XYZ file of N, CA and C in Angstrom:
351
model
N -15.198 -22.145 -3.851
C -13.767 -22.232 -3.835
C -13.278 -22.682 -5.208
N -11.856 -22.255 -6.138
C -12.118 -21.876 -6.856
C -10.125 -22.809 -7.081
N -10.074 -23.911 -7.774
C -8.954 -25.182 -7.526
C -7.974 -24.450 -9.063
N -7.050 -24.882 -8.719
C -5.685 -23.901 -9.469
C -6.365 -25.037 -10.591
N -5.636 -24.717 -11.819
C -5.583 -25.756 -12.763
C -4.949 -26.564 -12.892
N -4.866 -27.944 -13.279
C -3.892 -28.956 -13.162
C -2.826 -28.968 -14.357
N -1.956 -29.264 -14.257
C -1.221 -29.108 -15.239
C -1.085 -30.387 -16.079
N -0.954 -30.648 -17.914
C -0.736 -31.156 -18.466
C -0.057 -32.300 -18.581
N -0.685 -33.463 -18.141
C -0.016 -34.918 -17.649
C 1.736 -35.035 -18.483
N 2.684 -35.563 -18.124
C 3.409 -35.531 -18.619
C 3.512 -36.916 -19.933
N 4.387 -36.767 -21.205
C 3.954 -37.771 -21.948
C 4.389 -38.608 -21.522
N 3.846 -40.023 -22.201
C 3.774 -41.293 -21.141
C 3.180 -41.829 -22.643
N 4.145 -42.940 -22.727
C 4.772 -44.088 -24.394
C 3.960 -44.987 -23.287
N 2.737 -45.350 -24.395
C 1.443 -46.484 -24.452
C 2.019 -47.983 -24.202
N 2.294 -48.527 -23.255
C 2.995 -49.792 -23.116
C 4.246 -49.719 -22.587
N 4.368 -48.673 -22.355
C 5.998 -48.442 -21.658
C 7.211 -48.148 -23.034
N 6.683 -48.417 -23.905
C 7.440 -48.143 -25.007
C 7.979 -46.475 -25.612
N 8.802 -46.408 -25.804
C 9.259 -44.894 -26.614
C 8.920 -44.880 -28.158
N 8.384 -43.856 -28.799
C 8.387 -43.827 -29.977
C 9.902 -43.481 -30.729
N 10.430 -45.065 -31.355
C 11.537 -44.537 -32.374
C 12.542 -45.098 -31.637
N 12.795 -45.670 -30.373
C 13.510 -46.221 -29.452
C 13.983 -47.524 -30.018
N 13.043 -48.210 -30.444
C 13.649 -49.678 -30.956
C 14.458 -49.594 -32.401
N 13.730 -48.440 -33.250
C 14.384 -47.752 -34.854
C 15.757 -47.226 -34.442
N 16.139 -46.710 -33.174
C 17.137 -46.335 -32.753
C 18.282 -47.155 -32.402
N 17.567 -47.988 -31.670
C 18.742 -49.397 -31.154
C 19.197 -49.779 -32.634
N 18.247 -50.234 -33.148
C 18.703 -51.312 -35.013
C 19.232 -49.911 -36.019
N 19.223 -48.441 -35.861
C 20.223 -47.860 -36.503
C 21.390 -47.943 -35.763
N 21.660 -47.880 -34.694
C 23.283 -48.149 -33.655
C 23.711 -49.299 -34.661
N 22.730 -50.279 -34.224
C 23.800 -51.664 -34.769
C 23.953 -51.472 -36.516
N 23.276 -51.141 -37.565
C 23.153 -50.755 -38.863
C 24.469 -50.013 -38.401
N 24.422 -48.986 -38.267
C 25.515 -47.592 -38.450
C 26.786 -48.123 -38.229
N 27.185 -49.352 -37.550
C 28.280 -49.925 -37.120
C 29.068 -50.784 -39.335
N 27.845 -51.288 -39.303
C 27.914 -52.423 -40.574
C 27.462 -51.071 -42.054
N 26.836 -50.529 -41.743
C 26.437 -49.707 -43.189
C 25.948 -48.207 -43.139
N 27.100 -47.569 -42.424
C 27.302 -46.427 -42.098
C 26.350 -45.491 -42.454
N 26.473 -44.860 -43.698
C 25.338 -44.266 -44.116
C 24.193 -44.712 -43.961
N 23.073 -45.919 -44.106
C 21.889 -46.275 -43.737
C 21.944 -46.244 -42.191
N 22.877 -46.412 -41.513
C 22.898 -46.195 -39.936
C 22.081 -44.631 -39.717
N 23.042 -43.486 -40.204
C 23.397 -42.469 -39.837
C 21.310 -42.040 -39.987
N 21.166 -42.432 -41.293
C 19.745 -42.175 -41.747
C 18.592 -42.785 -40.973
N 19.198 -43.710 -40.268
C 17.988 -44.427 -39.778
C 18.218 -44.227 -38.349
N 19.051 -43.273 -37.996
C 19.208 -42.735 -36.133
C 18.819 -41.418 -36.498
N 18.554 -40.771 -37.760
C 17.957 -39.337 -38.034
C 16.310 -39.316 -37.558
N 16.244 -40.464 -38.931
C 14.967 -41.033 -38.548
C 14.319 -40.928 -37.216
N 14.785 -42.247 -36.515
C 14.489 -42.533 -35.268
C 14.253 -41.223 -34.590
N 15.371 -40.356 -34.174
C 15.464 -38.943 -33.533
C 14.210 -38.450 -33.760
N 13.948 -38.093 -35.158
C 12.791 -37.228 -35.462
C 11.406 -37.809 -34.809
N 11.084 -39.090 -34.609
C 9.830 -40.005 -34.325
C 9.973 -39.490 -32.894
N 11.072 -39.765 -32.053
C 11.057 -39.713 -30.740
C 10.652 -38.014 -30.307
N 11.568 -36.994 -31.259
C 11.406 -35.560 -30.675
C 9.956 -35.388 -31.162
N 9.064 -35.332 -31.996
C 8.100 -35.414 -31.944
C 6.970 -36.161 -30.900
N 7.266 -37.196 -30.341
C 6.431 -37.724 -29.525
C 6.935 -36.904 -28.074
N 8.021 -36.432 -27.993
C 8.262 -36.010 -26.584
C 9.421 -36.539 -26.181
N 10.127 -37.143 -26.472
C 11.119 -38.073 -25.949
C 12.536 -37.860 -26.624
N 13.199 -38.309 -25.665
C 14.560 -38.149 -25.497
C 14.959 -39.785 -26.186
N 16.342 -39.964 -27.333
C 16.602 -41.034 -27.946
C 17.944 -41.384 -27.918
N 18.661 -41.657 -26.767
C 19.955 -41.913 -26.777
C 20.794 -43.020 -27.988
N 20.020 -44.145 -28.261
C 20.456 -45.182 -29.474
C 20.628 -44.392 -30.379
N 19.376 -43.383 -30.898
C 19.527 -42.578 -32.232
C 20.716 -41.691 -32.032
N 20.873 -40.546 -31.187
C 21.742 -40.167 -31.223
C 23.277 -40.387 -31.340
N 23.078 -42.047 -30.766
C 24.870 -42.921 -30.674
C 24.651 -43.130 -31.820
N 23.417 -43.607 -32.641
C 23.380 -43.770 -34.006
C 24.076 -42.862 -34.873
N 23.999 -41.700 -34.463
C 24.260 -40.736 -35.970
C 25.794 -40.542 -35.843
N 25.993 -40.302 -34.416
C 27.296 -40.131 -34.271
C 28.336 -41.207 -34.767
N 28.166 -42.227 -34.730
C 28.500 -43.591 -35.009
C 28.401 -43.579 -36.312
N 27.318 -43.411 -37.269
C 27.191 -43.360 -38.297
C 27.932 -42.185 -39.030
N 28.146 -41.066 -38.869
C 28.678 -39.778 -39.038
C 30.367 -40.134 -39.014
N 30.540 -40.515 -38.137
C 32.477 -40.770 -37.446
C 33.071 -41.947 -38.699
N 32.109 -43.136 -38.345
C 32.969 -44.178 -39.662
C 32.257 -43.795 -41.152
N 31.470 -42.888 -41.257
C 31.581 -42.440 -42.926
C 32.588 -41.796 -43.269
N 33.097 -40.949 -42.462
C 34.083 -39.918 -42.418
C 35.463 -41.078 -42.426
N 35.746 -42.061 -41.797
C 36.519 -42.709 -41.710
C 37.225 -43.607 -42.855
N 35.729 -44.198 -43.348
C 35.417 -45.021 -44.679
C 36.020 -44.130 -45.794
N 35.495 -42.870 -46.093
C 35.758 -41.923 -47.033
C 37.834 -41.607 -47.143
N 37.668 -41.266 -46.116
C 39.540 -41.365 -45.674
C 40.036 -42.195 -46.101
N 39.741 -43.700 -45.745
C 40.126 -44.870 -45.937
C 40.737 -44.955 -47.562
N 38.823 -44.630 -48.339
C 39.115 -44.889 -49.622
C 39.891 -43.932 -50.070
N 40.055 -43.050 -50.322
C 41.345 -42.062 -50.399
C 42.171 -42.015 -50.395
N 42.979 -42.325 -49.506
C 44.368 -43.267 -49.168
C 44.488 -44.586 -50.083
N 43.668 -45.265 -50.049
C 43.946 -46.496 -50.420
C 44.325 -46.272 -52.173
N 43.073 -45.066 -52.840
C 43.256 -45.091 -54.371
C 44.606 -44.165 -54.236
N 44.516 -43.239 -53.970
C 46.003 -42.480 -53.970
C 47.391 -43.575 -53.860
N 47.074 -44.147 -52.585
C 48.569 -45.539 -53.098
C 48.252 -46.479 -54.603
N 47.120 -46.546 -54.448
C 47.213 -47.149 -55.731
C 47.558 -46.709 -57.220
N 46.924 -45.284 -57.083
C 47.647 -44.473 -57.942
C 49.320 -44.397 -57.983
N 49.576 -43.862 -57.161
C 51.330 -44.059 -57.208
C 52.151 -45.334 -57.462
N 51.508 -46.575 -56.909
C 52.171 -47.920 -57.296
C 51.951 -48.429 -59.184
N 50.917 -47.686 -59.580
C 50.356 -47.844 -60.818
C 51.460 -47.303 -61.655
N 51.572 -45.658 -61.483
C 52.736 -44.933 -61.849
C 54.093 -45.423 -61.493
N 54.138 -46.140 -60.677
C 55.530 -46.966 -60.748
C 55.796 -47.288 -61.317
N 54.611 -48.052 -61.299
C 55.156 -49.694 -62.594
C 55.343 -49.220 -64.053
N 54.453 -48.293 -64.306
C 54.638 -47.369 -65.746
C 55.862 -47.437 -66.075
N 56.017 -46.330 -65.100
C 57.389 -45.645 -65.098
C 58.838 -46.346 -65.385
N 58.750 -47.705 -64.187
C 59.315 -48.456 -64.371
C 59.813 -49.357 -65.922
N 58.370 -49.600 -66.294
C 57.848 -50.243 -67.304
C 58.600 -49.747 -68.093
N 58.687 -48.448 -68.846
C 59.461 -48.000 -69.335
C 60.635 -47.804 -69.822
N 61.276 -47.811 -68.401
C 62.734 -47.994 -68.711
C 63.262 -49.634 -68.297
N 62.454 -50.666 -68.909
C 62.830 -51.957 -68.825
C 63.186 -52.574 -67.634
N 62.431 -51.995 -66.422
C 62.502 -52.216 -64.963
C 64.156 -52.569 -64.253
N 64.923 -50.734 -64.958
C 66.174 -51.347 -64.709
C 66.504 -49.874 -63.857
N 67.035 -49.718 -62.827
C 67.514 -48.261 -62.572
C 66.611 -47.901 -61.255
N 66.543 -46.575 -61.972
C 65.658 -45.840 -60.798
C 64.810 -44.948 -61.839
N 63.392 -44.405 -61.257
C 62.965 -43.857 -61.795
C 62.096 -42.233 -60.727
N 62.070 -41.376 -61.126
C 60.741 -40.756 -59.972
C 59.600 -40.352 -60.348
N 58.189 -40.682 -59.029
C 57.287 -40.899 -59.092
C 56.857 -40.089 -58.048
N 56.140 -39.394 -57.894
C 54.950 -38.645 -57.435
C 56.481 -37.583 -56.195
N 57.502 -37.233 -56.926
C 58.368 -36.822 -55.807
C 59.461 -37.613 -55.085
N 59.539 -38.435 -55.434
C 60.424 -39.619 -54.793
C 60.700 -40.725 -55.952
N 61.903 -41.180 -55.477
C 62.844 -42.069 -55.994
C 62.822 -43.309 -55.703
N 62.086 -44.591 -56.935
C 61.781 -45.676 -57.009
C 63.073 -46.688 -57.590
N 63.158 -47.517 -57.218
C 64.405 -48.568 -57.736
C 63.734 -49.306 -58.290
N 63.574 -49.134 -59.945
C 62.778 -50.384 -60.476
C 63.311 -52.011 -60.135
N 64.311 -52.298 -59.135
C 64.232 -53.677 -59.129
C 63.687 -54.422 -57.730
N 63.369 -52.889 -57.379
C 62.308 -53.431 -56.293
C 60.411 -53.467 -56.785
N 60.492 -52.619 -57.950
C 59.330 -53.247 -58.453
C 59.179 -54.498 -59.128
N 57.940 -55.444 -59.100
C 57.710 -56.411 -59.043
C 56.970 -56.404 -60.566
N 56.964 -57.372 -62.009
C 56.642 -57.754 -62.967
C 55.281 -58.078 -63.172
């Protein structure tokens, strides 16, 4: 008699542990504080786990997490130099005409005596 073949144990993490699971949790919390090293270190993680067989939910909240506030950060700084640019050109501008009047700046109409010395 002649027994089917058994099929290929399923994988099974040595200690109960996942490979890349714990690299995953500490990129979540990284990716929160230092976005980019987050994003890299839930790539990371991902890759350890899909190789061993396994599924990595931390890594994945990792990248996403890491991915969303780089994108955010980047915006941020953008905005922030662009106002700074225009308040810079104010004061120029201002500067100029002895911070008396009005002057325009990037499209719009500044009252140099609301700029500040």
């Amino acid at each position: 008699m002649t027994t089917a073949p058994t099929p290929p144990p399923a994988p099974s993490a040595a200690a109960g542990t996942v490979p890349g699971k714990t690299l995953g949790i500490v990129a979540l919390i990284v990716a929160i504080f230092f976005n980019v090293i987050g994003l890299i270190l839930g790539i990371v993680a991902l890759v350890q786990s899909r190789k061993a067989g396994y599924k990595n939910g931390p890594a994945i909240a990792a990248i996403i997490v890491g991915a969303l506030l780089t994108i955010v950060a980047i915006v941020v700084i953008i905005s922030v130099a662009s106002v700074i640019g225009v308040a810079t050109e104010a004061y120029q501008a201002c500067e100029a005409v002895d911070f008396s009047g009005t002057v325009i700046v990037a499209g719009a109409e500044v009252s140099c005596t609301t700029v500040s010395r």
